[in-house]
PDB file of C-alpha atoms and ligand atoms in Angstrom:
ATOM      1  CA  MET A  17     -13.710 -18.239 -14.845  1.00 93.00           C
ATOM      2  CA  ARG A  18     -15.434 -17.232 -11.636  1.00 96.00           C
ATOM      3  CA  ILE A  19     -17.851 -19.884 -10.484  1.00 97.00           C
ATOM      4  CA  VAL A  20     -20.075 -20.293  -7.448  1.00 98.00           C
ATOM      5  CA  PHE A  21     -20.979 -23.795  -6.248  1.00 98.00           C
ATOM      6  CA  LEU A  22     -24.356 -23.798  -4.519  1.00 97.00           C
ATOM      7  CA  GLY A  23     -26.046 -26.745  -2.883  1.00 97.00           C
ATOM      8  CA  ALA A  24     -27.142 -28.108   0.455  1.00 98.00           C
ATOM      9  CA  PRO A  25     -24.600 -29.397   2.970  1.00 97.00           C
ATOM     10  CA  GLY A  26     -23.383 -32.755   1.675  1.00 96.00           C
ATOM     11  CA  ALA A  27     -24.398 -32.151  -1.939  1.00 98.00           C
ATOM     12  CA  GLY A  28     -20.755 -32.622  -2.993  1.00 97.00           C
ATOM     13  CA  LYS A  29     -19.637 -29.007  -3.476  1.00 97.00           C
ATOM     14  CA  GLY A  30     -16.192 -29.587  -1.966  1.00 96.00           C
ATOM     15  CA  THR A  31     -15.665 -32.891  -3.785  1.00 95.00           C
ATOM     16  CA  GLN A  32     -16.570 -31.418  -7.165  1.00 97.00           C
ATOM     17  CA  ALA A  33     -14.937 -28.008  -6.684  1.00 97.00           C
ATOM     18  CA  ARG A  34     -11.625 -29.732  -5.961  1.00 95.00           C
ATOM     19  CA  ARG A  35     -11.990 -31.865  -9.069  1.00 96.00           C
ATOM     20  CA  LEU A  36     -12.624 -28.770 -11.139  1.00 97.00           C
ATOM     21  CA  GLU A  37      -9.604 -27.087  -9.606  1.00 97.00           C
ATOM     22  CA  ALA A  38      -7.434 -30.087 -10.498  1.00 96.00           C
ATOM     23  CA  ARG A  39      -8.818 -30.137 -14.021  1.00 95.00           C
ATOM     24  CA  CYS A  40      -8.908 -26.434 -14.882  1.00 93.00           C
ATOM     25  CA  GLY A  41      -6.619 -24.656 -12.433  1.00 94.00           C
ATOM     26  CA  TRP A  42      -9.038 -22.207 -10.831  1.00 96.00           C
ATOM     27  CA  PRO A  43      -8.532 -22.529  -7.070  1.00 98.00           C
ATOM     28  CA  GLN A  44     -11.326 -23.859  -4.901  1.00 98.00           C
ATOM     29  CA  VAL A  45     -12.072 -21.242  -2.263  1.00 98.00           C
ATOM     30  CA  SER A  46     -14.150 -22.775   0.517  1.00 98.00           C
ATOM     31  CA  THR A  47     -15.298 -20.455   3.281  1.00 98.00           C
ATOM     32  CA  GLY A  48     -15.887 -23.568   5.419  1.00 97.00           C
ATOM     33  CA  ASP A  49     -12.226 -24.580   4.965  1.00 96.00           C
ATOM     34  CA  LEU A  50     -11.030 -21.030   5.689  1.00 98.00           C
ATOM     35  CA  LEU A  51     -13.101 -20.959   8.877  1.00 98.00           C
ATOM     36  CA  ARG A  52     -11.958 -24.439   9.977  1.00 96.00           C
ATOM     37  CA  ALA A  53      -8.329 -23.387   9.453  1.00 97.00           C
ATOM     38  CA  ALA A  54      -8.930 -20.313  11.630  1.00 97.00           C
ATOM     39  CA  VAL A  55     -10.501 -22.534  14.311  1.00 97.00           C
ATOM     40  CA  ALA A  56      -7.601 -25.016  14.141  1.00 95.00           C
ATOM     41  CA  GLU A  57      -5.085 -22.179  14.492  1.00 97.00           C
ATOM     42  CA  ALA A  58      -7.151 -20.730  17.372  1.00 97.00           C
ATOM     43  CA  THR A  59      -6.998 -17.243  15.894  1.00 96.00           C
ATOM     44  CA  PRO A  60      -9.291 -14.667  17.569  1.00 96.00           C
ATOM     45  CA  LEU A  61     -11.676 -14.949  14.610  1.00 96.00           C
ATOM     46  CA  GLY A  62     -11.552 -18.750  14.738  1.00 96.00           C
ATOM     47  CA  ARG A  63     -12.357 -18.806  18.450  1.00 96.00           C
ATOM     48  CA  ARG A  64     -15.373 -16.554  17.897  1.00 95.00           C
ATOM     49  CA  ALA A  65     -16.627 -18.480  14.851  1.00 97.00           C
ATOM     50  CA  LYS A  66     -16.466 -21.938  16.432  1.00 96.00           C
ATOM     51  CA  ALA A  67     -19.698 -21.709  18.431  1.00 96.00           C
ATOM     52  CA  ALA A  68     -21.768 -20.814  15.358  1.00 97.00           C
ATOM     53  CA  MET A  69     -20.121 -23.579  13.313  1.00 97.00           C
ATOM     54  CA  ASP A  70     -20.683 -26.218  15.998  1.00 95.00           C
ATOM     55  CA  ALA A  71     -24.360 -25.215  16.122  1.00 96.00           C
ATOM     56  CA  GLY A  72     -24.704 -25.333  12.324  1.00 97.00           C
ATOM     57  CA  GLU A  73     -25.487 -21.613  12.151  1.00 97.00           C
ATOM     58  CA  LEU A  74     -23.926 -19.120   9.763  1.00 98.00           C
ATOM     59  CA  VAL A  75     -20.854 -17.263  10.958  1.00 98.00           C
ATOM     60  CA  SER A  76     -21.208 -13.464  10.825  1.00 97.00           C
ATOM     61  CA  ASP A  77     -20.715 -11.814   7.447  1.00 98.00           C
ATOM     62  CA  GLU A  78     -18.009  -9.574   8.863  1.00 97.00           C
ATOM     63  CA  TRP A  79     -15.768 -12.496   9.846  1.00 96.00           C
ATOM     64  CA  VAL A  80     -16.420 -14.499   6.685  1.00 98.00           C
ATOM     65  CA  MET A  81     -15.686 -11.467   4.507  1.00 97.00           C
ATOM     66  CA  ALA A  82     -12.449 -10.774   6.368  1.00 96.00           C
ATOM     67  CA  LEU A  83     -11.196 -14.252   5.444  1.00 97.00           C
ATOM     68  CA  LEU A  84     -12.610 -14.280   1.938  1.00 97.00           C
ATOM     69  CA  ASP A  85     -11.407 -10.848   0.949  1.00 95.00           C
ATOM     70  CA  GLU A  86      -7.832 -11.754   1.857  1.00 95.00           C
ATOM     71  CA  ARG A  87      -8.022 -15.134   0.077  1.00 97.00           C
ATOM     72  CA  LEU A  88      -9.398 -13.687  -3.159  1.00 96.00           C
ATOM     73  CA  ARG A  89      -6.575 -11.138  -3.286  1.00 94.00           C
ATOM     74  CA  ALA A  90      -4.018 -13.956  -3.525  1.00 96.00           C
ATOM     75  CA  GLU A  91      -2.176 -14.268  -6.813  1.00 96.00           C
ATOM     76  CA  ASP A  92      -3.625 -17.693  -7.645  1.00 96.00           C
ATOM     77  CA  CYS A  93      -7.148 -16.201  -7.740  1.00 96.00           C
ATOM     78  CA  SER A  94      -6.277 -13.583 -10.346  1.00 93.00           C
ATOM     79  CA  GLY A  95      -7.323 -15.799 -13.278  1.00 92.00           C
ATOM     80  CA  GLY A  96     -10.523 -17.035 -11.666  1.00 95.00           C
ATOM     81  CA  PHE A  97     -11.779 -19.081  -8.722  1.00 97.00           C
ATOM     82  CA  ILE A  98     -14.416 -21.521  -7.595  1.00 98.00           C
ATOM     83  CA  LEU A  99     -16.399 -20.328  -4.583  1.00 98.00           C
ATOM     84  CA  ASP A 100     -17.522 -23.294  -2.473  1.00 98.00           C
ATOM     85  CA  GLY A 101     -20.028 -22.439   0.260  1.00 97.00           C
ATOM     86  CA  PHE A 102     -20.197 -18.715  -0.427  1.00 98.00           C
ATOM     87  CA  PRO A 103     -22.456 -16.817  -0.769  1.00 98.00           C
ATOM     88  CA  ARG A 104     -25.065 -18.465   1.406  1.00 97.00           C
ATOM     89  CA  SER A 105     -27.444 -15.585   2.210  1.00 98.00           C
ATOM     90  CA  ALA A 106     -28.880 -12.526   0.468  1.00 98.00           C
ATOM     91  CA  SER A 107     -26.512 -10.239   2.370  1.00 98.00           C
ATOM     92  CA  GLN A 108     -23.478 -12.296   1.285  1.00 98.00           C
ATOM     93  CA  ALA A 109     -24.654 -12.210  -2.333  1.00 98.00           C
ATOM     94  CA  ARG A 110     -24.740  -8.411  -2.108  1.00 98.00           C
ATOM     95  CA  LEU A 111     -21.274  -8.331  -0.536  1.00 97.00           C
ATOM     96  CA  LEU A 112     -19.915 -10.577  -3.283  1.00 97.00           C
ATOM     97  CA  LYS A 113     -21.386  -8.318  -5.927  1.00 96.00           C
ATOM     98  CA  GLU A 114     -19.665  -5.305  -4.368  1.00 96.00           C
ATOM     99  CA  LEU A 115     -16.386  -7.134  -4.006  1.00 94.00           C
ATOM    100  CA  LEU A 116     -16.414  -8.225  -7.651  1.00 94.00           C
ATOM    101  CA  ARG A 117     -17.474  -4.799  -8.857  1.00 95.00           C
ATOM    102  CA  ALA A 118     -14.619  -3.162  -6.947  1.00 92.00           C
ATOM    103  CA  SER A 119     -12.120  -5.378  -8.773  1.00 90.00           C
ATOM    104  CA  ARG A 120     -13.947  -5.121 -12.122  1.00 92.00           C
ATOM    105  CA  GLN A 121     -14.790  -8.818 -12.163  1.00 93.00           C
ATOM    106  CA  ARG A 122     -18.000 -10.715 -12.742  1.00 93.00           C
ATOM    107  CA  LEU A 123     -19.391 -14.163 -12.078  1.00 96.00           C
ATOM    108  CA  ASP A 124     -19.530 -16.537 -15.029  1.00 95.00           C
ATOM    109  CA  ALA A 125     -21.651 -19.368 -13.656  1.00 96.00           C
ATOM    110  CA  VAL A 126     -23.499 -20.630 -10.608  1.00 97.00           C
ATOM    111  CA  VAL A 127     -23.557 -24.423 -10.388  1.00 98.00           C
ATOM    112  CA  MET A 128     -26.335 -25.860  -8.233  1.00 98.00           C
ATOM    113  CA  LEU A 129     -25.837 -29.462  -7.061  1.00 98.00           C
ATOM    114  CA  GLU A 130     -29.185 -31.116  -6.367  1.00 98.00           C
ATOM    115  CA  LEU A 131     -29.633 -34.141  -4.122  1.00 97.00           C
ATOM    116  CA  PRO A 132     -32.552 -35.583  -2.075  1.00 96.00           C
ATOM    117  CA  ARG A 133     -32.420 -34.953   1.676  1.00 93.00           C
ATOM    118  CA  GLU A 134     -32.091 -38.618   2.678  1.00 92.00           C
ATOM    119  CA  VAL A 135     -28.958 -38.962   0.546  1.00 95.00           C
ATOM    120  CA  LEU A 136     -27.527 -35.711   1.962  1.00 96.00           C
ATOM    121  CA  MET A 137     -27.921 -37.098   5.473  1.00 94.00           C
ATOM    122  CA  LYS A 138     -26.097 -40.333   4.587  1.00 94.00           C
ATOM    123  CA  ARG A 139     -23.266 -38.517   2.838  1.00 96.00           C
ATOM    124  CA  LEU A 140     -22.741 -36.218   5.822  1.00 96.00           C
ATOM    125  CA  THR A 141     -23.006 -38.778   8.621  1.00 96.00           C
ATOM    126  CA  GLY A 142     -20.619 -41.019   6.642  1.00 96.00           C
ATOM    127  CA  ARG A 143     -18.076 -38.325   5.753  1.00 96.00           C
ATOM    128  CA  ARG A 144     -14.535 -38.825   7.050  1.00 96.00           C
ATOM    129  CA  THR A 145     -11.183 -37.219   6.226  1.00 94.00           C
ATOM    130  CA  CYS A 146      -7.990 -39.286   6.198  1.00 95.00           C
ATOM    131  CA  SER A 147      -5.589 -37.689   8.710  1.00 94.00           C
ATOM    132  CA  ALA A 148      -2.555 -38.846   6.699  1.00 94.00           C
ATOM    133  CA  THR A 149      -3.496 -37.868   3.130  1.00 91.00           C
ATOM    134  CA  GLY A 150      -6.251 -35.291   3.667  1.00 90.00           C
ATOM    135  CA  LYS A 151      -8.398 -37.303   1.270  1.00 90.00           C
ATOM    136  CA  LEU A 152     -12.150 -36.946   1.668  1.00 91.00           C
ATOM    137  CA  LEU A 153     -13.777 -40.335   2.201  1.00 94.00           C
ATOM    138  CA  ASN A 154     -17.117 -41.775   3.130  1.00 95.00           C
ATOM    139  CA  ILE A 155     -17.715 -44.892   5.189  1.00 95.00           C
ATOM    140  CA  TYR A 156     -20.842 -45.672   3.132  1.00 95.00           C
ATOM    141  CA  PHE A 157     -19.719 -44.661  -0.354  1.00 93.00           C
ATOM    142  CA  SER A 158     -15.923 -44.899  -0.621  1.00 93.00           C
ATOM    143  CA  SER A 159     -14.583 -48.109  -2.149  1.00 92.00           C
ATOM    144  CA  ALA A 160     -12.853 -50.732  -0.014  1.00 94.00           C
ATOM    145  CA  GLU A 161      -9.619 -49.861  -1.879  1.00 94.00           C
ATOM    146  CA  GLU A 162      -9.864 -46.158  -0.955  1.00 92.00           C
ATOM    147  CA  LEU A 163     -10.497 -46.961   2.715  1.00 93.00           C
ATOM    148  CA  ALA A 164      -7.648 -49.512   2.705  1.00 92.00           C
ATOM    149  CA  ALA A 165      -5.285 -46.942   1.135  1.00 92.00           C
ATOM    150  CA  SER A 166      -6.009 -44.583   4.021  1.00 91.00           C
ATOM    151  CA  ARG A 167      -5.242 -47.310   6.579  1.00 90.00           C
ATOM    152  CA  ALA A 168      -2.053 -48.234   4.678  1.00 92.00           C
ATOM    153  CA  ALA A 169      -0.915 -44.590   4.841  1.00 93.00           C
ATOM    154  CA  GLY A 170      -1.288 -44.766   8.620  1.00 93.00           C
ATOM    155  CA  GLY A 171      -4.223 -42.374   8.570  1.00 89.00           C
ATOM    156  CA  GLU A 172      -7.121 -42.114  10.972  1.00 93.00           C
ATOM    157  CA  LEU A 173     -10.601 -41.401   9.640  1.00 95.00           C
ATOM    158  CA  MET A 174     -11.544 -38.069  11.188  1.00 95.00           C
ATOM    159  CA  GLN A 175     -15.159 -36.873  11.482  1.00 96.00           C
ATOM    160  CA  ARG A 176     -16.013 -33.173  11.348  1.00 94.00           C
ATOM    161  CA  ASP A 177     -17.379 -31.714  14.607  1.00 92.00           C
ATOM    162  CA  ASP A 178     -20.512 -30.483  12.800  1.00 94.00           C
ATOM    163  CA  ASP A 179     -21.317 -33.815  11.136  1.00 95.00           C
ATOM    164  CA  THR A 180     -23.578 -35.010  13.963  1.00 94.00           C
ATOM    165  CA  GLU A 181     -27.231 -35.706  13.115  1.00 93.00           C
ATOM    166  CA  GLU A 182     -28.500 -32.817  15.230  1.00 94.00           C
ATOM    167  CA  THR A 183     -26.131 -30.238  13.724  1.00 96.00           C
ATOM    168  CA  ILE A 184     -26.685 -31.572  10.217  1.00 96.00           C
ATOM    169  CA  ALA A 185     -30.451 -31.108  10.666  1.00 95.00           C
ATOM    170  CA  ASN A 186     -29.889 -27.472  11.629  1.00 97.00           C
ATOM    171  CA  ARG A 187     -27.428 -26.882   8.758  1.00 97.00           C
ATOM    172  CA  LEU A 188     -30.049 -28.216   6.335  1.00 97.00           C
ATOM    173  CA  SER A 189     -32.739 -25.939   7.745  1.00 97.00           C
ATOM    174  CA  VAL A 190     -30.389 -22.907   7.657  1.00 98.00           C
ATOM    175  CA  TYR A 191     -29.685 -23.807   4.025  1.00 98.00           C
ATOM    176  CA  GLU A 192     -33.418 -23.917   3.174  1.00 97.00           C
ATOM    177  CA  ARG A 193     -34.102 -20.600   4.898  1.00 98.00           C
ATOM    178  CA  GLN A 194     -31.076 -18.556   3.908  1.00 98.00           C
ATOM    179  CA  THR A 195     -29.289 -20.110   0.927  1.00 98.00           C
ATOM    180  CA  ARG A 196     -31.928 -21.703  -1.284  1.00 97.00           C
ATOM    181  CA  PRO A 197     -33.572 -18.297  -1.992  1.00 97.00           C
ATOM    182  CA  LEU A 198     -30.346 -17.340  -3.833  1.00 98.00           C
ATOM    183  CA  LEU A 199     -31.414 -19.605  -6.717  1.00 97.00           C
ATOM    184  CA  ALA A 200     -33.887 -16.962  -7.845  1.00 97.00           C
ATOM    185  CA  ARG A 201     -31.281 -14.232  -7.555  1.00 97.00           C
ATOM    186  CA  TYR A 202     -28.835 -16.109  -9.792  1.00 97.00           C
ATOM    187  CA  ALA A 203     -31.436 -17.373 -12.289  1.00 97.00           C
ATOM    188  CA  ASP A 204     -29.466 -15.977 -15.261  1.00 96.00           C
ATOM    189  CA  LEU A 205     -26.256 -17.760 -14.350  1.00 96.00           C
ATOM    190  CA  LEU A 206     -27.741 -20.907 -12.851  1.00 97.00           C
ATOM    191  CA  ARG A 207     -26.684 -24.397 -14.072  1.00 97.00           C
ATOM    192  CA  ARG A 208     -28.591 -27.131 -12.237  1.00 98.00           C
ATOM    193  CA  VAL A 209     -26.756 -30.448 -11.919  1.00 98.00           C
ATOM    194  CA  ASN A 210     -28.122 -33.761 -10.676  1.00 98.00           C
ATOM    195  CA  ALA A 211     -25.680 -34.748  -7.907  1.00 98.00           C
ATOM    196  CA  MET A 212     -26.820 -38.404  -7.677  1.00 97.00           C
ATOM    197  CA  GLY A 213     -24.394 -41.010  -8.948  1.00 95.00           C
ATOM    198  CA  THR A 214     -20.667 -41.479  -8.599  1.00 94.00           C
ATOM    199  CA  PRO A 215     -18.317 -38.491  -8.209  1.00 94.00           C
ATOM    200  CA  ASP A 216     -17.077 -39.158 -11.761  1.00 96.00           C
ATOM    201  CA  GLU A 217     -20.600 -39.080 -13.176  1.00 97.00           C
ATOM    202  CA  VAL A 218     -21.438 -35.855 -11.373  1.00 98.00           C
ATOM    203  CA  PHE A 219     -18.189 -34.262 -12.536  1.00 98.00           C
ATOM    204  CA  GLU A 220     -18.974 -35.119 -16.167  1.00 97.00           C
ATOM    205  CA  ARG A 221     -22.358 -33.407 -15.790  1.00 97.00           C
ATOM    206  CA  ILE A 222     -20.673 -30.308 -14.394  1.00 97.00           C
ATOM    207  CA  LEU A 223     -18.268 -30.160 -17.329  1.00 96.00           C
ATOM    208  CA  GLU A 224     -21.243 -30.431 -19.666  1.00 95.00           C
ATOM    209  CA  VAL A 225     -22.874 -27.330 -18.196  1.00 95.00           C
ATOM    210  CA  LEU A 226     -19.551 -25.458 -18.214  1.00 92.00           C
ATOM    211  CA  PRO A 227     -18.656 -25.919 -21.863  1.00 62.00           C
ATOM    212  CA  SER A 228     -15.666 -23.612 -21.719  1.00 69.00           C
ATOM    213  CA  ALA A 229     -14.137 -25.265 -18.652  1.00 55.00           C
ATOM    214  CA  ASP A 230     -11.732 -27.400 -20.685  1.00 54.00           C
ATOM    215  CA  SER A 231     -10.793 -24.802 -23.219  1.00 52.00           C
ATOM    216  CA  MET A 232     -10.211 -21.807 -20.961  1.00 53.00           C
ATOM    217  CA  MET A 233      -7.211 -23.114 -19.056  1.00 52.00           C
ATOM    218  CA  PRO A 234      -4.669 -25.902 -19.405  1.00 44.00           C
ATOM    219  CA  ALA A 235      -4.755 -28.616 -16.756  1.00 44.00           C
ATOM    220  CA  ALA A 236      -2.863 -27.118 -13.832  1.00 44.00           C
ATOM    221  CA  ASN A 237      -2.403 -30.300 -11.871  1.00 42.00           C
ATOM    222  CA  PRO A 238      -3.176 -33.465 -13.819  1.00 38.00           C
ATOM    223  CA  ALA A 239      -2.215 -35.593 -10.810  1.00 38.00           C
ATOM    224  CA  GLY A 240      -5.239 -34.310  -8.935  1.00 39.00           C
ATOM    225  CA  PRO A 241      -5.725 -32.202  -5.810  1.00 39.00           C
ATOM    226  CA  SER A 242      -2.775 -31.777  -3.501  1.00 36.00           C
ATOM    227  CA  PRO A 243      -2.863 -33.934  -0.372  1.00 32.00           C
ATOM    228  CA  GLY A 244      -3.171 -32.443   3.077  1.00 30.00           C
ATOM    229  CA  LYS A 245      -5.903 -29.958   2.245  1.00 30.00           C
ATOM    230  CA  SER A 246      -9.242 -30.530   3.920  1.00 31.00           C
ATOM    231  CA  TYR A 247     -12.454 -30.854   1.983  1.00 28.00           C
ATOM    232  CA  GLY A 248     -15.390 -28.523   2.314  1.00 28.00           C
TER     233      GLY A 248
HETATM  234  P1  AP5 B  30     -19.042 -25.832   4.876  1.00 50.04           P
HETATM  235  O1  AP5 B  30     -17.745 -26.438   5.160  1.00 50.04           O
HETATM  236  O2  AP5 B  30     -19.206 -24.964   3.710  1.00 50.04           O
HETATM  237  O3  AP5 B  30     -20.104 -27.014   4.899  1.00 50.04           O
HETATM  238  P2  AP5 B  30     -21.460 -27.227   4.088  1.00 50.04           P
HETATM  239  O4  AP5 B  30     -21.944 -26.149   3.242  1.00 50.04           O
HETATM  240  O5  AP5 B  30     -22.367 -27.684   5.168  1.00 50.04           O
HETATM  241  O6  AP5 B  30     -21.085 -28.276   3.047  1.00 50.04           O
HETATM  242  P3  AP5 B  30     -20.306 -29.571   3.307  1.00 50.04           P
HETATM  243  O7  AP5 B  30     -18.838 -29.316   3.332  1.00 50.04           O
HETATM  244  O8  AP5 B  30     -20.859 -30.268   4.527  1.00 50.04           O
HETATM  245  O9  AP5 B  30     -20.745 -30.461   2.062  1.00 50.04           O
HETATM  246  P4  AP5 B  30     -20.264 -30.471   0.555  1.00 50.04           P
HETATM  247  O10 AP5 B  30     -21.412 -30.069  -0.299  1.00 50.04           O
HETATM  248  O11 AP5 B  30     -18.982 -29.754   0.365  1.00 50.04           O
HETATM  249  O12 AP5 B  30     -20.066 -32.028   0.373  1.00 50.04           O
HETATM  250  P5  AP5 B  30     -18.707 -32.884   0.290  1.00 50.04           P
HETATM  251  O13 AP5 B  30     -18.089 -32.709  -1.031  1.00 50.04           O
HETATM  252  O14 AP5 B  30     -17.885 -32.648   1.519  1.00 50.04           O
HETATM  253  O15 AP5 B  30     -19.534 -24.974   6.136  1.00 50.04           O
HETATM  254  C1  AP5 B  30     -19.413 -25.461   7.462  1.00 50.04           C
HETATM  255  C2  AP5 B  30     -19.865 -24.377   8.427  1.00 50.04           C
HETATM  256  O16 AP5 B  30     -18.996 -23.228   8.305  1.00 50.04           O
HETATM  257  C3  AP5 B  30     -21.277 -23.821   8.195  1.00 50.04           C
HETATM  258  O17 AP5 B  30     -22.267 -24.598   8.827  1.00 50.04           O
HETATM  259  C4  AP5 B  30     -21.148 -22.417   8.806  1.00 50.04           C
HETATM  260  O18 AP5 B  30     -21.200 -22.475  10.206  1.00 50.04           O
HETATM  261  C5  AP5 B  30     -19.732 -22.014   8.405  1.00 50.04           C
HETATM  262  N1  AP5 B  30     -19.697 -21.326   7.109  1.00 50.04           N
HETATM  263  C6  AP5 B  30     -19.117 -21.780   5.963  1.00 50.04           C
HETATM  264  N2  AP5 B  30     -19.268 -20.884   4.970  1.00 50.04           N
HETATM  265  C7  AP5 B  30     -19.950 -19.849   5.507  1.00 50.04           C
HETATM  266  C8  AP5 B  30     -20.433 -18.646   4.981  1.00 50.04           C
HETATM  267  N3  AP5 B  30     -20.268 -18.325   3.690  1.00 50.04           N
HETATM  268  N4  AP5 B  30     -21.102 -17.813   5.801  1.00 50.04           N
HETATM  269  C9  AP5 B  30     -21.302 -18.107   7.095  1.00 50.04           C
HETATM  270  N5  AP5 B  30     -20.883 -19.255   7.667  1.00 50.04           N
HETATM  271  C10 AP5 B  30     -20.219 -20.122   6.871  1.00 50.04           C
HETATM  272  O19 AP5 B  30     -19.306 -34.374   0.340  1.00 50.04           O
HETATM  273  C11 AP5 B  30     -19.942 -34.870   1.504  1.00 50.04           C
HETATM  274  C12 AP5 B  30     -19.662 -36.380   1.642  1.00 50.04           C
HETATM  275  O20 AP5 B  30     -20.239 -37.066   0.522  1.00 50.04           O
HETATM  276  C13 AP5 B  30     -18.173 -36.777   1.628  1.00 50.04           C
HETATM  277  O21 AP5 B  30     -17.957 -37.869   2.477  1.00 50.04           O
HETATM  278  C14 AP5 B  30     -17.902 -37.194   0.176  1.00 50.04           C
HETATM  279  O22 AP5 B  30     -16.844 -38.132   0.082  1.00 50.04           O
HETATM  280  C15 AP5 B  30     -19.241 -37.801  -0.204  1.00 50.04           C
HETATM  281  N6  AP5 B  30     -19.554 -37.644  -1.611  1.00 50.04           N
HETATM  282  C16 AP5 B  30     -19.423 -36.527  -2.378  1.00 50.04           C
HETATM  283  N7  AP5 B  30     -19.875 -36.768  -3.637  1.00 50.04           N
HETATM  284  C17 AP5 B  30     -20.303 -38.074  -3.636  1.00 50.04           C
HETATM  285  C18 AP5 B  30     -20.893 -38.915  -4.641  1.00 50.04           C
HETATM  286  N8  AP5 B  30     -21.142 -38.466  -5.887  1.00 50.04           N
HETATM  287  N9  AP5 B  30     -21.231 -40.178  -4.305  1.00 50.04           N
HETATM  288  C19 AP5 B  30     -20.989 -40.621  -3.034  1.00 50.04           C
HETATM  289  N10 AP5 B  30     -20.427 -39.892  -2.056  1.00 50.04           N
HETATM  290  C20 AP5 B  30     -20.101 -38.617  -2.357  1.00 50.04           C
END
């Protein structure tokens, strides 16, 4: 299956895409993660992309496509993938269409996670990643046990550079201007999911709108996502 996860920053795309990967085996491909890895490695592309990311603006299509094209050619994407954070503009939707057409593939579903703005803000300002386990946590929503497990593993709770209130506000307005209009474009494939509630509840709703998710592939990793990978 080839699935796109759409939704505003903080809607839970990364959280849910990783759950679906663990359950069904299609890799989560997050353009945000690919870009952050390039920044962390200080590659030429990463150095150029950082300013746009820190400002909450979109990175140029050319650079995003360079990373995405290479990632989607990897062997683990041959049976399907979950796109998290791509496409996020009309031009990227066109580029995705071309890329899929060239490899004789098609999208199967577009999952839209819906959440009120005030909750998005709280999820983003509270987001932290455990430096030891790579687990995505939230100082407002994670349980005391999850936060204690991170401390016990010797991890620090790291905040993303773009999770400041000012940058979040710009990311949300970029989303409204450039990404939300894609809903009309994908009307035929669109599955709207209420993203309020616990991660488990949201995941159940996603499985309900993807009826073939369980049957199409055996569980690839019943133990859950691998540690050490950052969340989108
Ligand atoms: P990207 O990394 O894609 O960020 P984003 O789209 O802003 O989305 P987020 O990762 O912030 O949120 P999410 O929906 O994944 O939520 P999450 O699951 O983490 O992009 C970052 C930047 O890179 C962009 O601004 C841009 O500059 C650049 N970029 C990326 N892709 C690009 C592209 N295609 N083109 C151009 N530029 C691009 O959850 C958020 C928090 O909520 C976490 O703390 C989590 O634990 C918590 N949480 C999740 N679900 C629940 C729940 N049900 N209940 C309680 N808490 C929850």
